[in-house]
XYZ file of N, CA and C in Angstrom:
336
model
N -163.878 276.115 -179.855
C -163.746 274.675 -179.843
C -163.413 274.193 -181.245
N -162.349 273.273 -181.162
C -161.983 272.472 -182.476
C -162.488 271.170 -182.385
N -162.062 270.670 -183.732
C -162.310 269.272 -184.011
C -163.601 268.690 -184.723
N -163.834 267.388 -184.464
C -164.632 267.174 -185.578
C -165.304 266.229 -184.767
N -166.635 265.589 -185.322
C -167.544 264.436 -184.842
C -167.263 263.336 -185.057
N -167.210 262.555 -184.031
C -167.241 260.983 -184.140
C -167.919 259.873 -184.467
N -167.638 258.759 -185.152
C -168.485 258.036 -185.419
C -169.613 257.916 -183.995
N -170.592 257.493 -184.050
C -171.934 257.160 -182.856
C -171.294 256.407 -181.981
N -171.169 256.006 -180.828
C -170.983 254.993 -179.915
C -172.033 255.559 -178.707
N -171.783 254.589 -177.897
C -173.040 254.073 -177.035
C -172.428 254.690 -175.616
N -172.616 255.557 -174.591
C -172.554 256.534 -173.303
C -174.093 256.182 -172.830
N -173.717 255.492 -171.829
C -174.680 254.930 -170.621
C -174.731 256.234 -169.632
N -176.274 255.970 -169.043
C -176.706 257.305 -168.331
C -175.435 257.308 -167.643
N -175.021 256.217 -166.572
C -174.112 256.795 -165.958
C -172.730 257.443 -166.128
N -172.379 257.765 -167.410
C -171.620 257.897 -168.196
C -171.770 258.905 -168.393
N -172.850 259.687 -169.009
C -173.039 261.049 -169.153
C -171.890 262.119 -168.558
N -172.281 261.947 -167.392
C -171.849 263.339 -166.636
C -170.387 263.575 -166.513
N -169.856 262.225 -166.569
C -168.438 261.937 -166.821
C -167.731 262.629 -167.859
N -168.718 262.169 -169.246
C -168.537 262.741 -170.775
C -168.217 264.399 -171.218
N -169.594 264.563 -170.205
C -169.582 266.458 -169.807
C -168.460 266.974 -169.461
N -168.095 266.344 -168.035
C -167.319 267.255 -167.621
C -165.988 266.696 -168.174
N -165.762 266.170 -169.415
C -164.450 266.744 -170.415
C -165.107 267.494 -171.304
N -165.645 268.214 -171.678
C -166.044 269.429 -172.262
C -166.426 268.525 -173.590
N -167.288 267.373 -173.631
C -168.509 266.949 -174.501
C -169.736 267.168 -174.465
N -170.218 266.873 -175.347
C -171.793 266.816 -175.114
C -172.692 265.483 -175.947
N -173.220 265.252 -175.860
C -174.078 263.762 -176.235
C -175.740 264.424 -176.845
N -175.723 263.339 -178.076
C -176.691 263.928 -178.913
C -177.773 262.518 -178.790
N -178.873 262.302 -178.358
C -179.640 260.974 -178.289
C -180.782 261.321 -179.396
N -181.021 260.010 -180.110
C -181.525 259.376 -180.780
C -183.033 259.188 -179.783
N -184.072 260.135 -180.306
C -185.477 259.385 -178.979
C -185.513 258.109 -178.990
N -185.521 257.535 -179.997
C -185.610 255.785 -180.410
C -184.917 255.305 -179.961
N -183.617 255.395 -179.002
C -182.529 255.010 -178.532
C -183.039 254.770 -177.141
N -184.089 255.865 -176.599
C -184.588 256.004 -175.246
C -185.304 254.505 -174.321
N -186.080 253.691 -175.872
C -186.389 252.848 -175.367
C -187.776 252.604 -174.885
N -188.121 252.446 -173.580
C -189.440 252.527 -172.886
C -189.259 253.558 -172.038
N -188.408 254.041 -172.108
C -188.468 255.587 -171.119
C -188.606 256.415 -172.033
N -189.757 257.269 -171.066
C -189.980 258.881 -172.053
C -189.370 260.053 -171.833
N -189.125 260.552 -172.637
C -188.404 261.572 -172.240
C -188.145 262.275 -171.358
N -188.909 262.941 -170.868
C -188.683 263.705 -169.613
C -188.571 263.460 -168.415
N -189.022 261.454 -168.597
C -188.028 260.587 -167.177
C -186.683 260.141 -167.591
N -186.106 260.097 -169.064
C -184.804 260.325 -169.071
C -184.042 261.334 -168.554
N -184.441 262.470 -169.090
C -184.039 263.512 -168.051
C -183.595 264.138 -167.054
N -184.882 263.574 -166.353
C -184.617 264.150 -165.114
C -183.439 262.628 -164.553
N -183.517 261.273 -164.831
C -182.391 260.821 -164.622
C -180.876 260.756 -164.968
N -180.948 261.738 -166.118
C -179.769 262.277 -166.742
C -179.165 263.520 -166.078
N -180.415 264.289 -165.267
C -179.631 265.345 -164.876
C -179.535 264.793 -163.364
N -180.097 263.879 -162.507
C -179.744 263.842 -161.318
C -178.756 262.847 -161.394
N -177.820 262.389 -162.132
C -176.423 261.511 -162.580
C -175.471 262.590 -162.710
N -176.145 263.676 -163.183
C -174.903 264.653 -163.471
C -174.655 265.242 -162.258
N -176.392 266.174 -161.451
C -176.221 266.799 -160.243
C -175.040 266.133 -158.917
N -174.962 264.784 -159.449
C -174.394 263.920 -157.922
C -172.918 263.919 -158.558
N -172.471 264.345 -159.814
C -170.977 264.546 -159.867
C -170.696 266.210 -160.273
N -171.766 267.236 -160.025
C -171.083 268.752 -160.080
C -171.826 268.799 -161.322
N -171.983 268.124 -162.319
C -172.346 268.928 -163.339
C -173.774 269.804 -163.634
N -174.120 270.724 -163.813
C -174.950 271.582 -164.253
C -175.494 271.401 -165.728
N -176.480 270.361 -165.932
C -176.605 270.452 -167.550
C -178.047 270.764 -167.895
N -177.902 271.203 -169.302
C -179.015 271.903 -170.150
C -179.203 270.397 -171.500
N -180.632 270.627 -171.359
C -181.249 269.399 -172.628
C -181.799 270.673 -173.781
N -181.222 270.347 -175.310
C -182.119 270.799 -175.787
C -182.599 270.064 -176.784
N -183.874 269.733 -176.931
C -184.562 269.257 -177.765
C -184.649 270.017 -179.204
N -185.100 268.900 -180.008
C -184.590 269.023 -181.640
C -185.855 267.842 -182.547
N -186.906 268.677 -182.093
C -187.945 267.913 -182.267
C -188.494 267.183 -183.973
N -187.663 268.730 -184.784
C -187.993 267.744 -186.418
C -187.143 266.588 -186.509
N -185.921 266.900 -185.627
C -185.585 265.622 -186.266
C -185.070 264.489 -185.189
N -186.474 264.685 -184.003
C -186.424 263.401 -183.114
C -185.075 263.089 -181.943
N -184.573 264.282 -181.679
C -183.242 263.970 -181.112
C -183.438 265.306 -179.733
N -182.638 264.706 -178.848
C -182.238 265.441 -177.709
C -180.771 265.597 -177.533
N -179.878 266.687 -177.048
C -178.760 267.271 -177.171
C -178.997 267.359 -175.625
N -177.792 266.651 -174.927
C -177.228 267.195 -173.341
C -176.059 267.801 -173.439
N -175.829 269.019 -173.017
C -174.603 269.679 -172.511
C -174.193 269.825 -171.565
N -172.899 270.704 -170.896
C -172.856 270.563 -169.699
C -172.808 272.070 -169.835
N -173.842 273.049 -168.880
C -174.064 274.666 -169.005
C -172.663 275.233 -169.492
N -171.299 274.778 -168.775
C -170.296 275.693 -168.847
C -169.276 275.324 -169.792
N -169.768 274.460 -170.870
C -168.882 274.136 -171.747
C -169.606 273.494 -173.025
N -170.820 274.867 -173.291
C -171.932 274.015 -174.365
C -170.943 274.417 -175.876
N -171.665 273.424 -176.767
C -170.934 273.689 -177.777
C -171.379 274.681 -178.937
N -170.829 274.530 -180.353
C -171.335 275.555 -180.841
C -172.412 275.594 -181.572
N -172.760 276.470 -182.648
C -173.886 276.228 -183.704
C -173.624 274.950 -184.406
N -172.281 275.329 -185.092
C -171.726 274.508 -186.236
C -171.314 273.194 -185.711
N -170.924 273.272 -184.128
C -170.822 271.662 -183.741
C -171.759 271.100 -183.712
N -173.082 271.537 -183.350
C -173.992 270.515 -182.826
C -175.000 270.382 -184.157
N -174.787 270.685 -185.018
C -175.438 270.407 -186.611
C -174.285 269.916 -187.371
N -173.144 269.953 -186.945
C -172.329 268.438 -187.567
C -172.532 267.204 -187.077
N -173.306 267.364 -185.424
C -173.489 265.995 -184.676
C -174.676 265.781 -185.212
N -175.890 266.104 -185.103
C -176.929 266.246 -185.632
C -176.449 265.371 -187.255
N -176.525 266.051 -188.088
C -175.923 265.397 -189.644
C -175.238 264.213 -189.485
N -174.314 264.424 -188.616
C -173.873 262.720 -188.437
C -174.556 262.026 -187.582
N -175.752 261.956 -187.189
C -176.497 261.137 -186.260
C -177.830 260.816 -187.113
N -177.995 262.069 -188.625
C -179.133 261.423 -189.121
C -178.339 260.741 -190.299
N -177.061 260.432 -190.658
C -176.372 259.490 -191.408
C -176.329 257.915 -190.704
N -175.738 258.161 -189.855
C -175.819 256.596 -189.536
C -177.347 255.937 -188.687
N -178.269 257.147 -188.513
C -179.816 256.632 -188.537
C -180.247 255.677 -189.233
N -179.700 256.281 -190.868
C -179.917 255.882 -192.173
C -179.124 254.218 -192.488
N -178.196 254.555 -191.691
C -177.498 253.140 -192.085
C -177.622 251.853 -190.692
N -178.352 252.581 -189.784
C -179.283 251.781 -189.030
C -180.442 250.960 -189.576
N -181.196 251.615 -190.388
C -182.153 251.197 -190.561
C -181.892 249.870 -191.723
N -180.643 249.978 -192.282
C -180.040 248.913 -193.431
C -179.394 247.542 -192.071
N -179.208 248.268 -191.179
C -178.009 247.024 -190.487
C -178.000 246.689 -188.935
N -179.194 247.683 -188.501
C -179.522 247.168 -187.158
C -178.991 248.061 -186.447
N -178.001 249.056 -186.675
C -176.910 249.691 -185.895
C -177.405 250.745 -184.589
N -177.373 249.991 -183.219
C -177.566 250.681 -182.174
C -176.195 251.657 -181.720
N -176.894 252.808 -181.117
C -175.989 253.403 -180.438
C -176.713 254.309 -179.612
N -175.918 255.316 -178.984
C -176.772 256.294 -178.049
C -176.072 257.523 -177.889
N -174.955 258.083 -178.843
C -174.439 259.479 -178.788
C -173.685 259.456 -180.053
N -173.777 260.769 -180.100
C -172.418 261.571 -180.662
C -172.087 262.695 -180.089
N -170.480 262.891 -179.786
C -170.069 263.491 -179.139
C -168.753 263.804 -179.557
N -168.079 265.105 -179.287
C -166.746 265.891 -179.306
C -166.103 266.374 -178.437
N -165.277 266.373 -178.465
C -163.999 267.017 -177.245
C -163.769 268.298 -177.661
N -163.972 268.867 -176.841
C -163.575 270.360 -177.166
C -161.962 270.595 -177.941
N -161.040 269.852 -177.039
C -159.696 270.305 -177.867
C -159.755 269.262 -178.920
N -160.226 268.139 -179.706
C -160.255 267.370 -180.085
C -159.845 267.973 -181.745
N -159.157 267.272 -182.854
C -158.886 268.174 -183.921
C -157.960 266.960 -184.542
């Protein structure tokens, strides 16, 4: 996989599975979650995906407060998902100066 990370923008649950199956993946912010806890995000993240085919894996990233959805057959790599990661605890940082909501970062596999 090529390419590079995008600035943060905002992918609604129902959106997810859509995102996946172009060979992305979405990096959430827990603080982004809201009043839902995690593991009822979840399971509503994966039964959004189950009802359009997708098969996805959560992995949690607990030092630094974030959850990673993939889609099983098109997860990404080391080096992608710690460039998303790095760019998700950058504009954290410039959240906390300017209010700045969002709810992913994400890449296209052919993206470059």
């Amino acid at each position: 996989m090529a390419g590079r990370v995008t600035e943060p923008y905002l992918v609604g649950l129902e959106a997810i599975a859509g995102e996946l199956l172009r060979g992305k993946w979405c990096v959430y912010l827990h603080e982004w979650l809201g009043d839902d806890d995690l593991p009822g995000w979840q399971a509503r993240v994966a039964a959004h995906a189950e009802l359009a085919g997708v098969e996805v894996c959560f992995i949690e990233i607990p030092r630094k407060d974030m959850t990673l959805v993939a889609n099983v057959r098109a997860l990404p790599s080391f080096e992608q998902v710690t460039e998303s990661v790095a760019a998700l605890e950058h504009y954290r940082g410039l959240a906390a100066g300017r209010g700045w909501q969002g709810a992913a970062v994400r890449r296209s596999a052919g993206a470059g």
